Amino acid sequence: MKIGIIGAGKIGATTAQLFVKAGHAVAISNSRGPESLQEIVKKLGDNAIALSKNDAAAFGEIVLLATPWSKTEALPDPQLVKDKIVIDAMNPYKPGGGLYKLSNSTSSEETARKLPGAIIVKAFNTKNFKHLELGGRKDLPLQERKAIFMAGDSIEAKAKISRLIEEIGFAAVDTGNLHDGGELQQPGTKIYNNDITCAEARGLLGK
Ligand SMILES: NC(=O)c1ccc[n+]([C@@H]2O[C@H](COP(=O)([O-])OP(=O)(O)OC[C@H]3O[C@@H](n4cnc5c(N)ncnc54)[C@H](OP(=O)(O)O)[C@@H]3O)[C@@H](O)[C@H]2O)c1
């Protein structure tokens, strides 16, 4: 699969490494341009390239957003992700710290509004990048693997992201639709930054 990643920091670079290792082709991007990513691309190997934000979005069959949520200018041109699965790994932190108050909405619903036509799956946002980098265990049965939570309105998209999560050694735990599941996955909830197994996660969520 071709995966375009916007953001090449802690989460963007870590997911890139895991996806490449699982056999996918990855394009990464940042705000400073492909030249600034040569070193990281070299480390990632032949299945990775550095592109501009919009070229990475065009490249990906799936696109992962790993930029600060407050920087809306980091989002791709909506036309480039229309009808594509877009994984929203972002959290609504303010630049100086603290969280935006979103009333009855969630950060990924706000992302969905800005990318009309994209199929948004909120995933990877609850997982600290170090736990992500080191926690994958393909040798374990799913129930014993560490959980990666996902929320979204498309069952088909979540099935695809679930397979991707399994390929990198974790187990996907579906928290529900983009609104309800998205609320469960926001910072400060019991599953946020909680490095638990799939079985523990199901127990915690009563699923
Ligand atoms: N850190 C974690 O463990 C973790 C875990 C789960 C979710 N998250 C979420 O993931 C997101 C990224 O966090 P992070 O810790 O990976 O941040 P980070 O290390 O600071 O990386 C942010 C990345 O976003 C890029 N970026 C900023 N503005 C951009 C723009 N206009 N166009 C393209 N790229 C742009 C930056 O590129 P430049 O360096 O070139 O500006 C950088 O590569 C946040 O929303 C965070 O809440 C983080």
PDB file of C-alpha atoms and ligand atoms in Angstrom:
ATOM      1  CA  MET A   1       0.000   0.000   0.000  1.00  0.00           C
ATOM      2  CA  LYS A   2       1.113   3.606  -0.579  1.00  0.00           C
ATOM      3  CA  ILE A   3       0.867   5.750   2.530  1.00  0.00           C
ATOM      4  CA  GLY A   4       1.351   9.518   2.571  1.00  0.00           C
ATOM      5  CA  ILE A   5       2.346  11.021   5.911  1.00  0.00           C
ATOM      6  CA  ILE A   6       2.021  14.712   6.698  1.00  0.00           C
ATOM      7  CA  GLY A   7       4.365  15.566   9.538  1.00  0.00           C
ATOM      8  CA  ALA A   8       7.735  13.919  10.027  1.00  0.00           C
ATOM      9  CA  GLY A   9       8.248  14.512  13.734  1.00  0.00           C
ATOM     10  CA  LYS A  10       7.821  12.056  16.578  1.00  0.00           C
ATOM     11  CA  ILE A  11       4.610  10.423  15.341  1.00  0.00           C
ATOM     12  CA  GLY A  12       5.132  10.935  11.596  1.00  0.00           C
ATOM     13  CA  ALA A  13       8.641   9.471  11.572  1.00  0.00           C
ATOM     14  CA  THR A  14       7.716   6.597  13.889  1.00  0.00           C
ATOM     15  CA  THR A  15       4.691   5.528  11.849  1.00  0.00           C
ATOM     16  CA  ALA A  16       6.783   5.857   8.657  1.00  0.00           C
ATOM     17  CA  GLN A  17       9.379   3.477  10.095  1.00  0.00           C
ATOM     18  CA  LEU A  18       6.742   0.935  11.136  1.00  0.00           C
ATOM     19  CA  PHE A  19       4.841   1.070   7.838  1.00  0.00           C
ATOM     20  CA  VAL A  20       8.028   0.653   5.793  1.00  0.00           C
ATOM     21  CA  LYS A  21       9.045  -2.301   7.956  1.00  0.00           C
ATOM     22  CA  ALA A  22       5.633  -3.847   7.262  1.00  0.00           C
ATOM     23  CA  GLY A  23       6.312  -3.609   3.513  1.00  0.00           C
ATOM     24  CA  HIS A  24       4.430  -0.447   2.572  1.00  0.00           C
ATOM     25  CA  ALA A  25       5.668   2.452   0.456  1.00  0.00           C
ATOM     26  CA  VAL A  26       5.736   5.693   2.389  1.00  0.00           C
ATOM     27  CA  ALA A  27       6.009   9.381   1.446  1.00  0.00           C
ATOM     28  CA  ILE A  28       6.759  11.753   4.309  1.00  0.00           C
ATOM     29  CA  SER A  29       6.519  15.529   4.409  1.00  0.00           C
ATOM     30  CA  ASN A  30       7.015  18.457   6.750  1.00  0.00           C
ATOM     31  CA  SER A  31       6.830  22.258   6.677  1.00  0.00           C
ATOM     32  CA  ARG A  32      10.451  22.777   5.597  1.00  0.00           C
ATOM     33  CA  GLY A  33      10.388  20.751   2.399  1.00  0.00           C
ATOM     34  CA  PRO A  34      11.745  17.410   1.109  1.00  0.00           C
ATOM     35  CA  GLU A  35      15.394  18.533   1.215  1.00  0.00           C
ATOM     36  CA  SER A  36      15.217  18.736   5.010  1.00  0.00           C
ATOM     37  CA  LEU A  37      14.078  15.093   5.152  1.00  0.00           C
ATOM     38  CA  GLN A  38      16.918  13.459   3.231  1.00  0.00           C
ATOM     39  CA  GLU A  39      18.577  12.008   6.312  1.00  0.00           C
ATOM     40  CA  ILE A  40      15.430  10.431   7.676  1.00  0.00           C
ATOM     41  CA  VAL A  41      14.493   9.054   4.247  1.00  0.00           C
ATOM     42  CA  LYS A  42      17.924   7.491   3.939  1.00  0.00           C
ATOM     43  CA  LYS A  43      17.391   5.772   7.283  1.00  0.00           C
ATOM     44  CA  LEU A  44      13.944   4.554   6.204  1.00  0.00           C
ATOM     45  CA  GLY A  45      15.354   2.891   3.087  1.00  0.00           C
ATOM     46  CA  ASP A  46      14.209   2.278  -0.467  1.00  0.00           C
ATOM     47  CA  ASN A  47      10.490   2.231   0.299  1.00  0.00           C
ATOM     48  CA  ALA A  48      10.415   5.822   1.522  1.00  0.00           C
ATOM     49  CA  ILE A  49      10.533   9.184  -0.218  1.00  0.00           C
ATOM     50  CA  ALA A  50      10.244  12.779   0.930  1.00  0.00           C
ATOM     51  CA  LEU A  51       7.710  14.994  -0.815  1.00  0.00           C
ATOM     52  CA  SER A  52       5.823  18.211  -0.217  1.00  0.00           C
ATOM     53  CA  LYS A  53       2.694  18.028   1.951  1.00  0.00           C
ATOM     54  CA  ASN A  54       0.324  17.983  -1.028  1.00  0.00           C
ATOM     55  CA  ASP A  55       2.464  15.586  -3.054  1.00  0.00           C
ATOM     56  CA  ALA A  56       2.531  13.192  -0.081  1.00  0.00           C
ATOM     57  CA  ALA A  57      -1.268  13.459   0.121  1.00  0.00           C
ATOM     58  CA  ALA A  58      -1.545  12.730  -3.614  1.00  0.00           C
ATOM     59  CA  PHE A  59       0.900   9.799  -3.295  1.00  0.00           C
ATOM     60  CA  GLY A  60      -0.999   8.035  -0.500  1.00  0.00           C
ATOM     61  CA  GLU A  61      -3.871   5.632  -0.964  1.00  0.00           C
ATOM     62  CA  ILE A  62      -4.078   6.256   2.760  1.00  0.00           C
ATOM     63  CA  VAL A  63      -2.940   9.559   4.285  1.00  0.00           C
ATOM     64  CA  LEU A  64      -1.871  10.018   7.902  1.00  0.00           C
ATOM     65  CA  LEU A  65      -2.010  13.425   9.584  1.00  0.00           C
ATOM     66  CA  ALA A  66       0.735  13.880  12.188  1.00  0.00           C
ATOM     67  CA  THR A  67       1.070  17.645  12.579  1.00  0.00           C
ATOM     68  CA  PRO A  68      -0.003  19.985  15.382  1.00  0.00           C
ATOM     69  CA  TRP A  69      -3.800  20.206  15.233  1.00  0.00           C
ATOM     70  CA  SER A  70      -3.660  23.967  15.732  1.00  0.00           C
ATOM     71  CA  LYS A  71      -1.661  24.366  12.492  1.00  0.00           C
ATOM     72  CA  THR A  72      -4.563  24.046  10.079  1.00  0.00           C
ATOM     73  CA  GLU A  73      -2.293  25.217   7.257  1.00  0.00           C
ATOM     74  CA  ALA A  74      -0.596  21.812   7.550  1.00  0.00           C
ATOM     75  CA  LEU A  75      -3.710  20.056   6.231  1.00  0.00           C
ATOM     76  CA  PRO A  76      -3.552  18.920   2.599  1.00  0.00           C
ATOM     77  CA  ASP A  77      -5.649  20.317  -0.235  1.00  0.00           C
ATOM     78  CA  PRO A  78      -9.035  18.610   0.389  1.00  0.00           C
ATOM     79  CA  GLN A  79      -9.337  17.624  -3.284  1.00  0.00           C
ATOM     80  CA  LEU A  80      -6.231  15.431  -2.928  1.00  0.00           C
ATOM     81  CA  VAL A  81      -7.744  13.297  -0.150  1.00  0.00           C
ATOM     82  CA  LYS A  82     -11.320  13.131  -1.420  1.00  0.00           C
ATOM     83  CA  ASP A  83     -12.628   9.550  -1.048  1.00  0.00           C
ATOM     84  CA  LYS A  84      -9.368   8.477   0.612  1.00  0.00           C
ATOM     85  CA  ILE A  85      -8.931   7.154   4.129  1.00  0.00           C
ATOM     86  CA  VAL A  86      -7.279   9.850   6.230  1.00  0.00           C
ATOM     87  CA  ILE A  87      -5.921   8.743   9.594  1.00  0.00           C
ATOM     88  CA  ASP A  88      -6.095  11.611  12.063  1.00  0.00           C
ATOM     89  CA  ALA A  89      -3.396  11.073  14.699  1.00  0.00           C
ATOM     90  CA  MET A  90      -3.631  14.649  15.978  1.00  0.00           C
ATOM     91  CA  ASN A  91      -4.722  15.976  19.346  1.00  0.00           C
ATOM     92  CA  PRO A  92      -6.194  19.416  19.985  1.00  0.00           C
ATOM     93  CA  TYR A  93      -3.393  20.923  22.054  1.00  0.00           C
ATOM     94  CA  LYS A  94      -2.929  24.684  22.057  1.00  0.00           C
ATOM     95  CA  PRO A  95       0.535  25.878  20.966  1.00  0.00           C
ATOM     96  CA  GLY A  96       1.369  27.048  24.486  1.00  0.00           C
ATOM     97  CA  GLY A  97      -0.111  23.974  26.218  1.00  0.00           C
ATOM     98  CA  GLY A  98      -3.604  23.058  27.324  1.00  0.00           C
ATOM     99  CA  LEU A  99      -6.467  21.865  25.159  1.00  0.00           C
ATOM    100  CA  TYR A 100      -8.917  23.663  22.902  1.00  0.00           C
ATOM    101  CA  LYS A 101     -12.501  23.505  24.172  1.00  0.00           C
ATOM    102  CA  LEU A 102     -14.568  22.029  21.372  1.00  0.00           C
ATOM    103  CA  SER A 103     -18.025  22.119  22.907  1.00  0.00           C
ATOM    104  CA  ASN A 104     -19.971  19.167  21.526  1.00  0.00           C
ATOM    105  CA  SER A 105     -17.443  18.391  18.800  1.00  0.00           C
ATOM    106  CA  THR A 106     -14.204  16.414  18.729  1.00  0.00           C
ATOM    107  CA  SER A 107     -10.899  17.316  17.089  1.00  0.00           C
ATOM    108  CA  SER A 108     -11.305  14.706  14.336  1.00  0.00           C
ATOM    109  CA  GLU A 109     -14.818  15.892  13.502  1.00  0.00           C
ATOM    110  CA  GLU A 110     -13.273  19.332  13.058  1.00  0.00           C
ATOM    111  CA  THR A 111     -10.618  17.788  10.805  1.00  0.00           C
ATOM    112  CA  ALA A 112     -13.395  16.042   8.839  1.00  0.00           C
ATOM    113  CA  ARG A 113     -15.129  19.403   8.319  1.00  0.00           C
ATOM    114  CA  LYS A 114     -11.937  20.835   6.869  1.00  0.00           C
ATOM    115  CA  LEU A 115     -11.445  17.839   4.550  1.00  0.00           C
ATOM    116  CA  PRO A 116     -14.910  17.231   3.082  1.00  0.00           C
ATOM    117  CA  GLY A 117     -15.115  13.909   1.222  1.00  0.00           C
ATOM    118  CA  ALA A 118     -12.205  12.337   3.103  1.00  0.00           C
ATOM    119  CA  ILE A 119     -12.955   9.195   5.122  1.00  0.00           C
ATOM    120  CA  ILE A 120     -11.574  10.068   8.529  1.00  0.00           C
ATOM    121  CA  VAL A 121     -10.361   7.438  10.988  1.00  0.00           C
ATOM    122  CA  LYS A 122      -9.081   8.768  14.294  1.00  0.00           C
ATOM    123  CA  ALA A 123      -6.202   6.477  15.266  1.00  0.00           C
ATOM    124  CA  PHE A 124      -2.690   6.495  16.730  1.00  0.00           C
ATOM    125  CA  ASN A 125      -3.542   9.709  18.635  1.00  0.00           C
ATOM    126  CA  THR A 126      -3.688   8.031  22.058  1.00  0.00           C
ATOM    127  CA  LYS A 127      -0.343   6.285  21.699  1.00  0.00           C
ATOM    128  CA  ASN A 128       2.925   7.834  22.845  1.00  0.00           C
ATOM    129  CA  PHE A 129       5.462   7.602  20.028  1.00  0.00           C
ATOM    130  CA  LYS A 130       7.921   5.632  22.183  1.00  0.00           C
ATOM    131  CA  HIS A 131       5.271   3.020  22.996  1.00  0.00           C
ATOM    132  CA  LEU A 132       4.483   2.920  19.293  1.00  0.00           C
ATOM    133  CA  GLU A 133       8.112   2.552  18.286  1.00  0.00           C
ATOM    134  CA  LEU A 134       8.863  -0.254  20.722  1.00  0.00           C
ATOM    135  CA  GLY A 135       5.546  -1.951  21.514  1.00  0.00           C
ATOM    136  CA  GLY A 136       4.729  -3.902  18.338  1.00  0.00           C
ATOM    137  CA  ARG A 137       4.719  -7.713  18.761  1.00  0.00           C
ATOM    138  CA  LYS A 138       3.618  -9.629  15.690  1.00  0.00           C
ATOM    139  CA  ASP A 139       4.474 -12.865  17.471  1.00  0.00           C
ATOM    140  CA  LEU A 140       1.680 -12.426  20.027  1.00  0.00           C
ATOM    141  CA  PRO A 141      -2.007 -13.274  19.593  1.00  0.00           C
ATOM    142  CA  LEU A 142      -4.159 -10.172  19.116  1.00  0.00           C
ATOM    143  CA  GLN A 143      -5.635 -10.172  22.643  1.00  0.00           C
ATOM    144  CA  GLU A 144      -2.143 -10.011  24.152  1.00  0.00           C
ATOM    145  CA  ARG A 145      -0.825  -7.285  21.870  1.00  0.00           C
ATOM    146  CA  LYS A 146      -0.810  -3.613  22.825  1.00  0.00           C
ATOM    147  CA  ALA A 147      -3.937  -1.761  21.713  1.00  0.00           C
ATOM    148  CA  ILE A 148      -4.199   1.038  19.188  1.00  0.00           C
ATOM    149  CA  PHE A 149      -7.584   2.712  19.374  1.00  0.00           C
ATOM    150  CA  MET A 150      -9.543   3.855  16.354  1.00  0.00           C
ATOM    151  CA  ALA A 151     -12.818   5.677  15.763  1.00  0.00           C
ATOM    152  CA  GLY A 152     -14.659   6.418  12.540  1.00  0.00           C
ATOM    153  CA  ASP A 153     -17.932   6.321  10.666  1.00  0.00           C
ATOM    154  CA  SER A 154     -16.850   3.890   7.921  1.00  0.00           C
ATOM    155  CA  ILE A 155     -16.752   0.192   8.850  1.00  0.00           C
ATOM    156  CA  GLU A 156     -14.760  -0.569   5.673  1.00  0.00           C
ATOM    157  CA  ALA A 157     -12.155   2.077   6.439  1.00  0.00           C
ATOM    158  CA  LYS A 158     -11.779   0.858  10.014  1.00  0.00           C
ATOM    159  CA  ALA A 159     -11.326  -2.732   8.744  1.00  0.00           C
ATOM    160  CA  LYS A 160      -8.490  -1.520   6.517  1.00  0.00           C
ATOM    161  CA  ILE A 161      -6.827   0.467   9.313  1.00  0.00           C
ATOM    162  CA  SER A 162      -7.277  -2.494  11.647  1.00  0.00           C
ATOM    163  CA  ARG A 163      -5.266  -4.664   9.223  1.00  0.00           C
ATOM    164  CA  LEU A 164      -2.580  -1.986   8.986  1.00  0.00           C
ATOM    165  CA  ILE A 165      -2.369  -1.836  12.785  1.00  0.00           C
ATOM    166  CA  GLU A 166      -2.038  -5.625  12.964  1.00  0.00           C
ATOM    167  CA  GLU A 167       0.709  -5.593  10.337  1.00  0.00           C
ATOM    168  CA  ILE A 168       2.841  -3.392  12.606  1.00  0.00           C
ATOM    169  CA  GLY A 169       2.364  -5.698  15.586  1.00  0.00           C
ATOM    170  CA  PHE A 170      -0.509  -4.104  17.501  1.00  0.00           C
ATOM    171  CA  ALA A 171      -4.227  -4.870  17.852  1.00  0.00           C
ATOM    172  CA  ALA A 172      -6.884  -2.373  16.795  1.00  0.00           C
ATOM    173  CA  VAL A 173      -9.636  -1.588  19.271  1.00  0.00           C
ATOM    174  CA  ASP A 174     -12.676   0.102  17.740  1.00  0.00           C
ATOM    175  CA  THR A 175     -14.071   2.769  20.069  1.00  0.00           C
ATOM    176  CA  GLY A 176     -17.077   3.573  17.868  1.00  0.00           C
ATOM    177  CA  ASN A 177     -18.100   6.287  15.435  1.00  0.00           C
ATOM    178  CA  LEU A 178     -16.124   9.466  14.887  1.00  0.00           C
ATOM    179  CA  HIS A 179     -18.114  11.437  17.466  1.00  0.00           C
ATOM    180  CA  ASP A 180     -18.572   8.934  20.316  1.00  0.00           C
ATOM    181  CA  GLY A 181     -15.337   7.009  19.773  1.00  0.00           C
ATOM    182  CA  GLY A 182     -13.543  10.272  19.109  1.00  0.00           C
ATOM    183  CA  GLU A 183     -14.636  11.556  22.524  1.00  0.00           C
ATOM    184  CA  LEU A 184     -13.320   8.391  24.171  1.00  0.00           C
ATOM    185  CA  GLN A 185      -9.946   8.927  22.476  1.00  0.00           C
ATOM    186  CA  GLN A 186      -9.465  12.586  23.398  1.00  0.00           C
ATOM    187  CA  PRO A 187      -6.629  13.594  25.772  1.00  0.00           C
ATOM    188  CA  GLY A 188      -7.495  13.033  29.414  1.00  0.00           C
ATOM    189  CA  THR A 189      -9.698   9.962  28.936  1.00  0.00           C
ATOM    190  CA  LYS A 190      -8.974   6.587  30.535  1.00  0.00           C
ATOM    191  CA  ILE A 191      -7.559   5.146  27.314  1.00  0.00           C
ATOM    192  CA  TYR A 192      -5.439   8.169  26.379  1.00  0.00           C
ATOM    193  CA  ASN A 193      -1.699   7.479  26.681  1.00  0.00           C
ATOM    194  CA  ASN A 194      -2.579   4.209  28.393  1.00  0.00           C
ATOM    195  CA  ASP A 195      -0.238   1.527  27.086  1.00  0.00           C
ATOM    196  CA  ILE A 196      -2.512  -1.472  27.612  1.00  0.00           C
ATOM    197  CA  THR A 197      -3.177  -4.736  25.833  1.00  0.00           C
ATOM    198  CA  CYS A 198      -6.143  -5.367  23.609  1.00  0.00           C
ATOM    199  CA  ALA A 199      -7.752  -7.589  26.284  1.00  0.00           C
ATOM    200  CA  GLU A 200      -7.251  -4.901  28.957  1.00  0.00           C
ATOM    201  CA  ALA A 201      -8.614  -2.243  26.609  1.00  0.00           C
ATOM    202  CA  ARG A 202     -11.757  -4.262  25.886  1.00  0.00           C
ATOM    203  CA  GLY A 203     -12.258  -4.745  29.625  1.00  0.00           C
ATOM    204  CA  LEU A 204     -11.813  -1.025  30.277  1.00  0.00           C
ATOM    205  CA  LEU A 205     -14.264  -0.078  27.528  1.00  0.00           C
ATOM    206  CA  GLY A 206     -16.723  -2.881  28.372  1.00  0.00           C
ATOM    207  CA  LYS A 207     -16.496  -4.279  24.818  1.00  0.00           C
TER     208      LYS A 207
HETATM  209  N1  LIG B   1       4.424  12.804  20.329  1.00  0.00           N
HETATM  210  C1  LIG B   1       3.582  11.810  20.563  1.00  0.00           C
HETATM  211  O1  LIG B   1       3.935  10.828  21.255  1.00  0.00           O
HETATM  212  C2  LIG B   1       2.202  11.841  19.974  1.00  0.00           C
HETATM  213  C3  LIG B   1       1.384  10.722  20.194  1.00  0.00           C
HETATM  214  C4  LIG B   1       0.130  10.670  19.604  1.00  0.00           C
HETATM  215  C5  LIG B   1      -0.323  11.738  18.838  1.00  0.00           C
HETATM  216  N2  LIG B   1       0.455  12.852  18.679  1.00  0.00           N
HETATM  217  C6  LIG B   1      -0.076  13.967  17.871  1.00  0.00           C
HETATM  218  O2  LIG B   1       0.573  13.938  16.608  1.00  0.00           O
HETATM  219  C7  LIG B   1       0.748  15.263  16.134  1.00  0.00           C
HETATM  220  C8  LIG B   1       2.234  15.485  15.886  1.00  0.00           C
HETATM  221  O3  LIG B   1       2.916  15.359  17.126  1.00  0.00           O
HETATM  222  P1  LIG B   1       4.494  15.126  17.180  1.00  0.00           P
HETATM  223  O4  LIG B   1       4.815  14.895  18.598  1.00  0.00           O
HETATM  224  O5  LIG B   1       4.897  14.138  16.143  1.00  0.00           O
HETATM  225  O6  LIG B   1       4.994  16.590  16.761  1.00  0.00           O
HETATM  226  P2  LIG B   1       6.446  17.029  16.260  1.00  0.00           P
HETATM  227  O7  LIG B   1       7.469  16.018  16.630  1.00  0.00           O
HETATM  228  O8  LIG B   1       6.601  18.431  16.724  1.00  0.00           O
HETATM  229  O9  LIG B   1       6.278  17.023  14.664  1.00  0.00           O
HETATM  230  C9  LIG B   1       5.382  17.872  14.009  1.00  0.00           C
HETATM  231  C10 LIG B   1       5.579  17.731  12.520  1.00  0.00           C
HETATM  232  O10 LIG B   1       4.598  18.534  11.873  1.00  0.00           O
HETATM  233  C11 LIG B   1       5.241  19.201  10.797  1.00  0.00           C
HETATM  234  N3  LIG B   1       4.515  20.406  10.389  1.00  0.00           N
HETATM  235  C12 LIG B   1       4.239  21.500  11.116  1.00  0.00           C
HETATM  236  N4  LIG B   1       3.601  22.416  10.347  1.00  0.00           N
HETATM  237  C13 LIG B   1       3.488  21.871   9.108  1.00  0.00           C
HETATM  238  C14 LIG B   1       2.966  22.328   7.877  1.00  0.00           C
HETATM  239  N5  LIG B   1       2.419  23.528   7.757  1.00  0.00           N
HETATM  240  N6  LIG B   1       3.030  21.489   6.800  1.00  0.00           N
HETATM  241  C15 LIG B   1       3.598  20.273   6.888  1.00  0.00           C
HETATM  242  N7  LIG B   1       4.121  19.791   8.057  1.00  0.00           N
HETATM  243  C16 LIG B   1       4.074  20.584   9.134  1.00  0.00           C
HETATM  244  C17 LIG B   1       6.611  19.543  11.339  1.00  0.00           C
HETATM  245  O11 LIG B   1       7.483  19.875  10.292  1.00  0.00           O
HETATM  246  P3  LIG B   1       8.672  20.955  10.527  1.00  0.00           P
HETATM  247  O12 LIG B   1       9.538  20.379  11.585  1.00  0.00           O
HETATM  248  O13 LIG B   1       9.320  21.067   9.180  1.00  0.00           O
HETATM  249  O14 LIG B   1       7.975  22.230  10.950  1.00  0.00           O
HETATM  250  C18 LIG B   1       6.957  18.229  12.038  1.00  0.00           C
HETATM  251  O15 LIG B   1       7.499  17.311  11.120  1.00  0.00           O
HETATM  252  C19 LIG B   1       0.156  16.198  17.185  1.00  0.00           C
HETATM  253  O16 LIG B   1      -1.139  16.575  16.799  1.00  0.00           O
HETATM  254  C20 LIG B   1       0.150  15.349  18.464  1.00  0.00           C
HETATM  255  O17 LIG B   1      -0.873  15.718  19.362  1.00  0.00           O
HETATM  256  C21 LIG B   1       1.718  12.920  19.229  1.00  0.00           C
END
